[in-house]
Amino acid sequence: MTYEEFCSQFHIQLNEQQSESVRSIDGPILLLAVPGSGKTTVLVTRLGYMVYGAGIAPENILTLTYTIAAARDMENRFRFYFGDGCGSRLEFRTINGICARVIQYYGNRIGKTPFSLMTENDRINGMLSDIFRRTQGDYATESDLKGIRSMITYIKNRMLTEEEIRQLDEEADVRISEIYKAYHEMLHGGNLMDYDDQMIYAYNILRKSPETLQRFQDQYRYICVDEAQDTSKIQHEIIRLLAGRRDNLFMVGDEDQSIYGFRAAYPEALLSFEKDHPGARVLLMEENFRSCAQIVEAADRFIQKNTLRHEKHMKAARAAGEEIEQIPLNDRKAQYDYLVRMAERCQSQTAVLYRNHENVLPLVDQLERKGIPYRLRNAEMTFFTHRIVADIRNIIAFAINPRDTAVFLQIYYKIATYIKKQDALRICEISEREGRDIMEIALRGGQLPDRTVQSCRLIRMHLKCLLTERADRAISRIVYNMGYGDYLERMEIGDSKVFILKMIGQGENSPGRFVERLDELRAIMEGRMKGGQEENIQPVILSTIHSSKGLEYDNVYLLDVIDGIFPESVPANAKSMDEKEREIYEEERRLFYVGVTRAKDRLSVFRLDQKSSLCEELVGRKKKAVQKTRRTLAQERGNAAAERPFNREAYEKYAAQIGEGMILRHRKFGEGVVEEVQGELVLIRFGEMQKTLGMRVLYEKDLLIL
């Protein structure tokens, strides 16, 4: 059957680039498909043409997809277009699926199964928890376990050497080389393998058993790979072995959409495809049928500045639509207020997309409080057990129960008590024996140095005060006034989660109620993940960009696109980046690109006071006349008390520093002692004189020297 006859019989309508891809059957072929270009349609149509046009037996074709769901979707599409007859004879599998077949065949051949697949998450987490406690001397949180499992997956999929694994210790928060070695020995000793081992064992079997390799090469004479940019190094090696000398390999992907580096995605294989496969052809599908012209043109301009990519240009099939909307706001909090108002009146499909699961928690909190319907995609719960969240909860718990020795021993070195470990243990022993408050013993019978006693006195005062404050102010006190922020800085732990906690805390009048709200939010999100079908009809969809890859929405809002959050870091000089820095930064840019290209009709980005290099590059920034602020002009005149622009986050950090007993200097009244802080008012004694001053005025006029 000719291609024309095939198209006529099955009512196929494709553009020139798509048609060329369908007709290309033999040899190594890399198809680079931009977002919205119809790659799945082309891949399925090509399978149909291979069977009905080229006469290739369905049993000789293997189609590999990234997930089981994608494999089922592609099989269903094929059956819809071409019927069940050949559809039931084609194989649609994940890489792990074909690896399982290799291991099973080899096991039958030698008369035994060398290793059993361990699929129980609880069992794996239990093993890693035991190893973590032995190697790190601490108990692993849910967040720790998730990070460790990600690193183990990365190690195996990237085929790292022992030296490369040891180098990860410098970047990780744990000694991952020790954990990995112990985990590997535990699995091997029990004749067990996890899903990543499944690929390692299949790869080794294919390399060392020529008969097994020949068996699969003879069966799968044509191999098609979807989402090739998400495939890992070991997966590419397995595919290369299966393709063999025939090398009838058809890979579909787009390195511009490679966003799974943390899962060991290996887009380098696309960039080196022609080198690795002599005689290979690279085909392009550059027409975007999804988004309006403004979105397509802006996204293409943006991604052209990446360097780790093939030369291609995305072109718009649709006509011009709405301009990309820039929403000017003062700060991050205003994003959530705006999105709540949007959700209240939303009638059409609208997605709020974000980089990390935690970014959406304040929005979920507000939507739940107001009873506004929404749909949540693939939320993770690890935020609620992250070390920062656990520490804040523990400090609040200790303020509520100052005799809780177990909690005290988890926090005393993270706040500014300056108590040594042996003293902390001794004080806790006295507290348990005499039933007295721990801080009381530290102050009156702890046998501590005078400076440590003074520090403990301040901490006790803060612990009492935070219980009377609104939750977000209590958190600010913990971070900025009790030394916890200094601990995070010493440990080189980012404080982005502090902002999320404070946002949730704004809705609670007490720290105790805030802790309860965290538990409520976790239960709410877990419930939505189990979910009823009624959620599927809600117009407002909340999703990470990763979870929305391959999907499209009428309207899209991009949340928290702020330097330091998304992207996590911006290079000072793009020209002087080393190879690793470039890989990391360009993946952040690709993630933004994927988010932008989910929008069909309307794309909205927030224009915040904080710098956003990605947004500025996408839509530009209106030029402003260069004006000196009143503060700058005043400083030039020698007046250090001029007003400064109001910034909510900076103001809260400023206010949190001011607590009872603090000694400070007022630019007009001189040295004073803070006697009381009540909300926005501060009572300060200057010698014989007392003054009640407004916190915001002190901040905006820069009247205090702290």
XYZ file of C-alpha atoms in Angstrom:
706
model
C 0.000 0.000 0.000
C 1.381 3.410 -0.964
C 1.499 6.245 1.522
C -1.236 8.075 -0.410
C -3.477 4.995 -0.330
C -2.784 4.577 3.376
C -3.781 8.188 4.100
C -6.921 7.839 2.012
C -8.039 4.584 3.614
C -7.507 5.765 7.205
C -8.412 9.435 6.661
C -4.959 10.717 7.608
C -4.263 14.452 7.287
C -0.753 15.585 8.150
C 1.519 18.475 7.244
C 4.744 18.002 5.304
C 7.043 17.526 8.313
C 4.639 15.078 9.939
C 4.250 13.095 6.709
C 8.012 12.808 6.287
C 8.263 11.410 9.809
C 5.557 8.813 9.153
C 7.187 7.633 5.899
C 10.671 7.312 7.485
C 10.928 3.641 8.448
C 14.439 2.222 8.142
C 17.637 3.187 9.929
C 18.277 5.410 12.960
C 15.953 8.427 13.027
C 15.636 11.173 15.630
C 12.399 13.163 15.442
C 12.553 16.449 17.336
C 8.992 17.573 18.038
C 8.274 20.995 19.581
C 5.404 21.392 22.095
C 1.941 21.005 20.620
C 3.214 19.569 17.313
C 1.208 16.326 17.458
C 4.061 13.906 18.147
C 1.855 11.161 19.636
C -0.461 11.327 16.628
C 2.535 11.025 14.316
C 4.055 8.129 16.268
C 0.762 6.186 16.247
C 0.196 6.964 12.541
C 3.728 5.815 11.746
C 3.054 2.489 13.502
C -0.048 2.095 11.360
C 1.905 2.835 8.188
C 4.658 0.384 9.172
C 2.064 -2.388 9.485
C -0.373 -1.561 6.677
C 1.860 0.370 4.285
C 5.300 -1.242 4.691
C 3.993 -4.722 5.580
C 6.069 -5.118 8.759
C 4.765 -7.783 11.148
C 3.377 -6.141 14.319
C 5.293 -8.677 16.445
C 8.557 -7.239 15.121
C 7.806 -3.732 16.397
C 8.484 -2.595 19.981
C 7.198 0.775 21.190
C 8.733 2.083 24.420
C 7.083 4.789 26.498
C 8.016 6.607 29.691
C 5.084 5.411 31.835
C 2.571 2.559 31.902
C -0.232 5.114 31.482
C 1.422 6.477 28.322
C 1.791 2.941 26.943
C -1.897 2.241 27.495
C -2.897 5.567 25.977
C -0.819 4.935 22.854
C -2.187 1.410 22.471
C -5.749 2.710 22.821
C -5.086 5.383 20.209
C -3.714 2.814 17.796
C -6.751 0.580 18.250
C -9.065 3.563 17.738
C -7.403 4.537 14.433
C -6.501 1.101 13.050
C -8.613 -1.480 14.848
C -8.012 -4.217 17.415
C -6.576 -6.784 15.020
C -3.038 -5.433 14.759
C -3.385 -3.448 17.967
C -3.415 -6.638 20.003
C -0.237 -7.863 18.246
C 1.845 -4.711 18.768
C 3.848 -4.317 21.968
C 3.665 -1.075 23.950
C 5.921 -1.236 27.005
C 7.959 0.794 29.436
C 11.716 0.201 29.607
C 11.210 -1.599 32.916
C 8.593 -3.768 31.255
C 10.987 -4.994 28.575
C 13.762 -5.412 31.168
C 11.470 -7.703 33.171
C 11.014 -9.848 30.045
C 14.772 -10.032 29.485
C 15.366 -11.157 33.084
C 12.528 -13.685 32.923
C 13.779 -15.170 29.638
C 17.330 -15.449 30.968
C 16.125 -16.987 34.224
C 14.126 -19.630 32.360
C 17.149 -20.347 30.182
C 19.519 -20.961 33.104
C 16.860 -22.628 35.222
C 16.521 -20.065 38.000
C 15.523 -16.482 38.694
C 18.675 -14.719 39.947
C 16.895 -11.948 41.872
C 13.372 -11.152 43.060
C 11.847 -7.725 42.372
C 11.013 -5.787 45.533
C 8.007 -3.542 44.879
C 6.802 -2.628 48.381
C 7.579 1.034 49.094
C 7.168 0.538 52.841
C 9.753 -2.241 52.817
C 12.270 -0.159 50.862
C 11.705 2.849 53.128
C 12.133 0.620 56.162
C 15.491 -0.617 54.881
C 16.668 2.919 54.108
C 15.479 4.186 57.507
C 17.574 1.555 59.262
C 20.601 2.381 57.109
C 20.119 6.130 57.682
C 20.035 5.654 61.451
C 23.212 3.542 61.364
C 25.218 5.738 58.995
C 23.964 9.222 59.882
C 23.188 8.796 63.587
C 19.714 10.307 63.215
C 16.153 9.383 62.311
C 15.140 9.936 58.680
C 12.087 12.038 57.902
C 9.756 11.275 55.017
C 11.462 14.100 53.136
C 14.902 12.574 53.825
C 13.793 9.205 52.465
C 12.364 10.771 49.320
C 15.649 12.589 48.700
C 17.727 9.467 49.307
C 15.619 7.373 46.957
C 15.937 10.054 44.277
C 19.717 10.025 44.642
C 19.865 6.215 44.462
C 17.766 6.317 41.292
C 20.082 8.973 39.900
C 23.193 6.910 40.695
C 21.882 3.769 39.016
C 20.334 5.452 35.985
C 23.386 7.611 35.337
C 25.662 4.550 35.755
C 27.943 6.470 38.122
C 31.329 5.107 39.175
C 32.332 4.739 42.832
C 34.374 7.938 42.590
C 31.433 9.848 41.083
C 29.184 8.547 43.862
C 31.635 9.788 46.500
C 31.620 13.203 44.834
C 27.863 13.377 45.472
C 28.613 13.481 49.213
C 29.860 17.050 48.759
C 26.546 18.171 47.240
C 24.113 16.091 49.312
C 22.880 16.719 52.867
C 23.800 13.121 53.749
C 26.709 10.761 53.090
C 24.938 9.147 50.187
C 27.940 6.980 49.241
C 27.685 5.140 52.576
C 23.917 4.782 52.335
C 24.086 3.554 48.745
C 26.763 0.970 49.522
C 24.834 -0.385 52.518
C 21.567 -0.479 50.538
C 23.224 -2.319 47.639
C 24.747 -4.889 50.002
C 21.422 -5.408 51.771
C 19.587 -5.996 48.475
C 22.273 -8.257 47.059
C 22.491 -10.265 50.256
C 18.761 -10.974 50.091
C 18.750 -11.782 46.346
C 16.545 -8.735 45.834
C 16.420 -5.952 43.282
C 14.452 -2.702 43.046
C 13.082 -1.179 39.833
C 16.345 0.561 39.000
C 18.306 -2.675 39.571
C 15.938 -4.316 37.101
C 17.494 -2.199 34.350
C 21.053 -2.827 35.571
C 20.570 -6.602 35.593
C 18.836 -6.591 32.182
C 21.651 -4.456 30.747
C 24.302 -6.838 32.102
C 22.406 -9.877 30.787
C 22.160 -8.362 27.299
C 25.898 -7.599 27.350
C 27.047 -10.957 28.707
C 24.553 -13.368 27.143
C 24.825 -13.232 23.324
C 22.026 -15.779 22.980
C 19.626 -13.630 25.022
C 20.584 -10.494 23.121
C 20.109 -12.273 19.765
C 16.688 -13.531 20.868
C 15.370 -10.022 21.521
C 17.090 -8.408 18.548
C 15.486 -10.970 16.233
C 12.049 -10.347 17.704
C 12.184 -6.534 17.816
C 13.523 -5.520 14.413
C 12.017 -2.025 14.737
C 12.075 0.014 17.931
C 10.144 3.239 18.555
C 10.867 5.362 21.628
C 8.534 8.102 22.884
C 9.639 10.982 25.165
C 13.278 10.189 24.415
C 14.465 13.310 26.255
C 13.257 11.779 29.540
C 15.171 8.529 29.038
C 18.154 7.876 31.318
C 21.687 6.875 30.348
C 21.245 3.199 31.204
C 17.923 3.139 29.341
C 19.620 4.535 26.240
C 22.291 1.844 26.554
C 19.638 -0.890 26.756
C 17.841 0.550 23.716
C 21.136 0.696 21.804
C 21.785 -2.994 22.520
C 18.273 -4.021 21.502
C 18.486 -2.024 18.249
C 21.663 -3.905 17.356
C 23.271 -3.816 13.918
C 19.983 -3.158 12.106
C 19.614 0.067 14.124
C 16.019 0.568 12.987
C 15.547 3.007 15.827
C 12.964 5.799 15.804
C 13.337 8.174 18.761
C 10.825 10.955 19.354
C 11.624 13.746 21.776
C 12.742 17.305 22.307
C 15.735 18.254 24.434
C 14.043 21.633 25.021
C 11.457 19.745 27.086
C 13.901 17.673 29.153
C 12.955 18.561 32.746
C 13.656 15.379 34.711
C 17.331 15.794 35.534
C 16.600 14.830 39.152
C 15.377 11.484 37.809
C 18.570 11.099 35.748
C 17.077 12.057 32.375
C 19.869 12.075 29.809
C 19.109 14.589 27.026
C 22.764 14.375 25.973
C 21.801 11.200 24.086
C 19.671 13.311 21.746
C 22.486 15.777 21.192
C 24.940 12.978 20.336
C 22.447 10.864 18.369
C 24.126 11.338 14.993
C 27.534 10.535 16.470
C 26.293 7.419 18.275
C 24.288 6.155 15.287
C 26.243 6.508 12.020
C 24.021 7.430 9.109
C 21.292 8.784 11.388
C 18.766 11.318 10.196
C 17.339 14.143 12.294
C 13.786 15.197 11.401
C 11.890 18.202 12.741
C 8.289 18.923 13.637
C 8.264 22.651 14.367
C 4.612 23.664 14.007
C 2.747 24.244 17.269
C -1.008 23.632 16.924
C -1.771 24.274 20.598
C -0.993 27.864 21.535
C -1.859 31.208 20.025
C 0.851 32.995 18.056
C 1.929 35.374 20.842
C 2.706 32.519 23.233
C 4.521 30.477 20.570
C 6.665 33.378 19.371
C 7.634 34.475 22.893
C 8.447 30.897 23.963
C 10.589 30.320 20.863
C 12.571 33.524 21.410
C 13.125 32.473 24.989
C 14.400 28.926 24.353
C 16.726 30.030 21.541
C 19.111 31.351 24.204
C 19.727 27.851 25.558
C 22.918 26.326 24.187
C 22.450 22.594 24.887
C 20.015 22.004 22.037
C 19.537 21.288 18.349
C 18.854 24.152 15.964
C 15.096 24.426 15.444
C 12.341 27.032 15.639
C 8.811 26.629 16.938
C 6.218 28.163 14.615
C 2.593 28.993 15.309
C -0.169 27.219 13.390
C -2.817 29.329 15.118
C -3.490 33.002 14.514
C -2.711 35.783 16.949
C -4.678 35.827 20.178
C -4.348 37.694 23.460
C -1.054 39.245 24.431
C 0.793 37.608 27.314
C -0.602 39.271 30.428
C 1.732 40.890 32.929
C 0.134 41.311 36.359
C 1.968 43.923 38.472
C 2.018 43.039 42.178
C 4.069 44.116 45.174
C 5.093 40.769 46.655
C 4.617 36.998 46.718
C 1.649 37.165 49.081
C -0.266 39.284 46.590
C -0.087 36.410 44.077
C -2.210 34.228 46.338
C -4.757 36.993 46.999
C -5.051 37.602 43.257
C -5.463 33.898 42.448
C -8.158 33.478 45.106
C -10.157 36.309 43.509
C -9.586 34.743 40.093
C -10.769 31.329 41.323
C -13.939 32.813 42.796
C -15.139 33.950 39.377
C -13.395 31.415 37.114
C -15.629 29.793 34.486
C -13.131 28.364 31.977
C -10.329 25.803 32.307
C -7.493 27.578 34.129
C -4.292 26.063 35.467
C -2.021 27.542 38.123
C 1.410 26.028 37.505
C 4.398 26.108 39.852
C 7.857 24.636 40.285
C 7.504 22.822 43.627
C 4.548 21.332 45.474
C 5.100 23.574 48.495
C 4.547 26.762 46.462
C 0.813 26.131 46.210
C 0.120 25.384 49.899
C -0.836 28.976 50.852
C -3.251 29.043 47.919
C -4.779 25.696 48.895
C -5.136 27.032 52.451
C -7.035 30.117 51.302
C -9.218 28.265 48.793
C -10.215 25.781 51.490
C -11.008 28.519 53.995
C -13.281 30.230 51.462
C -14.836 27.028 50.134
C -13.750 27.728 46.537
C -13.679 24.563 44.365
C -10.476 23.479 42.639
C -8.654 20.395 41.399
C -5.213 19.364 42.677
C -2.866 17.203 40.590
C -0.284 14.883 42.146
C 0.474 16.681 45.400
C 3.299 15.388 47.592
C 3.222 15.322 51.376
C 6.954 15.503 52.082
C 6.742 19.232 52.893
C 4.880 18.416 56.091
C 7.745 16.248 57.368
C 10.612 18.393 56.109
C 13.215 19.207 58.749
C 12.366 22.917 58.800
C 8.673 22.194 59.327
C 9.491 19.607 61.985
C 11.810 22.064 63.783
C 9.239 24.873 63.826
C 6.623 22.457 65.142
C 9.025 21.211 67.819
C 9.924 24.706 69.000
C 6.219 25.550 69.292
C 5.623 22.239 71.090
C 8.388 23.062 73.575
C 6.923 26.521 74.186
C 3.605 24.837 75.006
C 5.185 22.122 77.162
C 8.494 23.396 78.632
C 9.088 20.034 80.368
C 9.227 17.951 77.183
C 12.810 16.687 77.302
C 12.543 14.665 74.079
C 11.575 17.752 72.083
C 14.143 19.948 73.851
C 16.974 17.607 72.889
C 15.939 17.970 69.229
C 15.955 21.791 69.221
C 18.322 23.212 71.878
C 21.289 23.401 69.473
C 19.180 24.879 66.676
C 18.178 27.967 68.632
C 20.409 30.420 70.468
C 20.642 28.671 73.856
C 24.381 27.979 73.395
C 24.000 24.969 75.707
C 26.523 22.151 75.244
C 25.287 18.599 74.704
C 26.490 17.242 78.058
C 24.808 20.149 79.854
C 21.566 19.636 77.897
C 21.482 15.956 78.891
C 22.161 16.787 82.541
C 19.481 19.497 82.633
C 16.925 17.129 81.056
C 17.759 14.473 83.641
C 17.100 16.974 86.463
C 13.849 18.095 84.811
C 12.548 14.545 84.570
C 13.577 13.764 88.154
C 12.167 16.931 89.748
C 9.274 17.649 87.348
C 10.434 21.222 86.717
C 10.601 23.312 83.522
C 13.796 22.742 81.551
C 14.600 26.422 81.026
C 14.015 27.157 84.722
C 16.661 24.580 85.613
C 19.009 26.012 82.984
C 18.662 29.477 84.554
C 18.746 28.564 88.224
C 20.468 25.215 88.660
C 22.052 24.283 85.399
C 25.591 25.342 86.359
C 25.970 27.129 83.041
C 28.336 29.993 82.131
C 26.918 33.490 82.641
C 26.711 34.212 78.898
C 24.799 30.962 78.311
C 22.419 31.831 81.157
C 21.795 35.223 79.550
C 21.064 33.539 76.209
C 18.705 31.074 77.856
C 16.896 33.944 79.597
C 16.209 35.574 76.233
C 15.090 32.271 74.704
C 12.692 31.656 77.601
C 11.241 35.127 77.135
C 10.756 34.489 73.415
C 9.152 31.113 74.077
C 6.596 32.760 76.355
C 5.949 35.640 73.981
C 5.452 33.544 70.837
C 2.514 31.736 72.440
C 0.609 35.048 72.592
C 1.242 36.003 68.964
C -0.415 35.321 65.659
C 1.253 32.254 64.157
C 3.150 34.010 61.356
C 4.669 36.473 63.847
C 5.618 33.612 66.132
C 7.407 31.932 63.234
C 9.223 35.172 62.431
C 10.302 35.378 66.069
C 11.641 31.813 65.959
C 13.581 32.363 62.750
C 14.869 35.901 63.141
C 15.007 36.444 66.893
C 15.677 33.039 68.457
C 18.612 32.045 66.277
C 16.923 29.422 64.110
C 17.648 31.426 60.974
C 21.339 31.448 61.911
C 21.195 27.657 62.273
C 19.735 27.320 58.766
C 22.474 29.540 57.424
C 25.196 27.517 59.166
C 23.770 24.300 57.772
C 23.380 25.894 54.317
C 19.661 25.058 54.292
C 17.469 27.415 52.272
C 14.627 29.141 54.112
C 12.032 29.093 51.315
C 9.775 26.897 53.436
C 9.714 29.559 56.143
C 7.764 31.860 53.821
C 5.205 29.118 53.121
C 4.775 28.461 56.849
C 4.322 32.170 57.568
C 1.728 32.500 54.823
C -0.304 29.664 56.329
C 0.279 31.112 59.795
C -1.338 34.434 58.859
C -4.708 32.731 59.110
C -4.172 31.418 62.647
C -4.275 33.426 65.882
C -2.001 31.091 67.826
C 0.961 28.800 67.152
C -0.936 25.836 68.604
C -3.777 26.342 66.168
C -1.221 26.708 63.351
C 0.182 23.230 64.084
C -3.352 21.853 63.892
C -3.863 23.631 60.559
C -0.785 21.939 59.089
C -2.281 18.564 59.987
C -5.624 19.606 58.485
C -3.997 20.700 55.228
C -2.134 17.423 54.918
C -5.356 15.471 55.445
C -7.171 17.672 52.903
C -4.512 17.138 50.247
C -4.300 13.403 50.859
C -8.086 13.251 50.527
C -7.999 15.103 47.223
C -5.381 12.726 45.876
C -7.705 9.793 46.592
C -10.393 12.094 45.266
C -13.869 11.808 43.846
C -14.782 12.272 40.198
C -16.589 15.507 41.023
C -13.191 17.226 41.288
C -12.463 16.541 37.626
C -15.041 19.080 36.426
C -13.630 22.009 38.398
C -12.255 24.766 36.144
C -9.325 25.697 38.430
C -6.443 23.198 38.312
C -3.376 23.391 40.552
C -0.335 21.499 39.315
C 3.432 21.419 39.229
C 4.865 21.986 35.769
C 6.354 18.478 35.887
C 2.921 16.922 36.413
C 1.454 18.976 33.555
C 4.023 17.950 30.965
C 2.179 16.697 27.885
C -1.053 18.436 28.945
C -2.640 21.694 27.828
C -4.969 24.259 29.380
C -7.054 27.140 28.049
C -5.521 29.596 30.516
C -2.305 29.357 32.534
C -0.930 31.364 35.474
C 2.721 30.834 36.394
C 3.326 31.124 40.139
C 6.473 32.225 41.989
C 8.646 32.854 38.939
C 11.141 34.777 41.061
C 14.923 34.566 41.069
C 15.935 32.369 43.976
C 12.705 30.362 43.780
C 12.220 29.673 40.085
C 14.977 29.510 39.006
C 16.624 28.520 42.288
C 19.758 30.405 41.275
C 20.791 32.717 38.465
C 24.418 32.715 37.296
C 26.232 35.994 37.845
C 27.825 35.676 34.420
C 26.277 33.309 31.862
C 29.469 33.328 29.798
C 31.645 32.046 32.631
C 29.427 29.166 33.781
C 31.066 25.773 34.024
C 29.473 22.738 32.385
C 27.563 21.605 35.495
C 26.196 25.077 36.236
C 25.044 25.435 32.643
C 23.252 22.076 32.711
C 21.396 23.006 35.906
C 20.455 26.517 34.799
C 19.357 25.488 31.326
C 17.100 22.806 32.792
C 15.448 25.501 34.922
C 14.881 27.482 31.716
C 13.455 24.390 30.006
C 11.047 23.883 32.891
C 9.814 27.458 32.467
C 9.488 26.877 28.708
C 7.373 23.766 29.312
C 5.131 25.744 31.683
C 4.666 28.545 29.151
C 3.779 26.143 26.344
C 0.971 24.476 28.339
C -1.195 27.564 27.638
C -3.526 27.497 24.638
C -5.290 30.869 24.675
C -4.039 32.973 27.549
C -0.822 33.117 29.558
C -0.463 35.292 32.668
C 2.744 35.998 34.583
C 3.053 38.039 37.756
C 5.305 41.091 37.626
C 6.567 41.288 41.203
C 8.907 43.749 42.860
C 11.357 40.859 43.276
C 13.531 40.292 40.220
C 12.353 37.661 37.749
C 14.923 37.088 35.040
C 12.823 34.407 33.302
C 9.717 36.587 33.055
C 11.724 39.588 31.954
C 13.284 37.564 29.181
C 9.931 36.141 28.070
C 7.866 39.327 27.951
C 10.329 42.143 28.641
C 10.097 44.893 31.225
C 8.809 48.377 30.585
C 11.619 50.882 30.790
C 11.324 53.230 33.703
C 12.852 56.646 34.030
C 15.824 56.482 36.354
C 14.702 58.184 39.520
C 16.469 58.497 42.820
C 14.385 57.422 45.765
C 13.706 59.782 48.620
C 16.023 57.634 50.733
C 18.893 57.998 48.241
C 18.422 61.761 47.984
C 18.293 62.093 51.750
C 21.452 60.037 52.197
C 23.207 62.307 49.727
C 22.194 65.194 51.980
C 23.500 63.285 55.006
C 20.060 62.473 56.410
C 20.036 58.772 57.273
C 16.384 58.765 58.402
C 14.706 59.090 55.007
C 11.815 56.802 54.059
C 12.461 53.507 52.291
C 10.035 51.640 49.981
C 7.755 49.236 51.858
C 8.424 45.543 51.318
C 6.223 43.141 53.282
C 8.752 40.326 53.692
C 11.580 42.686 54.639
C 9.262 44.464 57.088
C 8.270 41.222 58.813
C 11.910 40.231 59.161
C 12.652 43.681 60.612
C 9.745 43.485 63.088
C 10.708 39.984 64.190
C 14.105 41.260 65.370
C 12.498 43.567 67.907
C 11.644 41.755 71.136
C 11.261 42.465 74.854
C 14.523 43.136 76.663
C 16.341 44.151 73.493
C 18.776 47.086 73.651
C 18.724 49.366 70.604
C 19.371 52.941 69.501
C 16.802 55.394 68.169
C 18.152 58.036 65.791
C 16.419 60.799 67.782
C 15.971 59.483 71.347
C 19.222 57.543 71.669
C 19.731 54.221 73.440
C 16.665 52.409 74.763
C 15.322 49.076 76.002
C 12.249 47.374 74.513
C 9.796 46.803 77.342
C 6.818 45.467 75.406
C 5.725 44.584 71.862
C 1.990 44.529 71.193
C 1.194 43.870 67.555
C 2.255 46.926 65.554
C 3.152 48.963 68.679
C 6.485 48.956 70.522
C 6.972 50.336 74.054
C 10.588 51.510 74.509
C 12.173 53.085 77.612
C 14.763 55.791 76.890
C 16.296 56.570 80.318
C 13.464 58.136 82.350
C 11.219 58.474 79.286
C 8.854 55.884 77.780
C 7.694 56.021 74.151
C 5.029 53.958 72.343
C 6.052 53.849 68.691
C 4.542 52.345 65.558
C 6.537 49.434 64.129
C 5.830 50.347 60.513
C 6.866 53.966 61.035
C 10.105 52.797 62.625
C 10.713 50.587 59.580
C 9.773 53.044 56.828
C 11.658 55.966 58.421
C 14.603 53.720 59.316
C 14.627 55.180 62.815
C 16.275 52.333 64.699
C 19.908 51.232 64.658
C 19.708 47.514 65.488
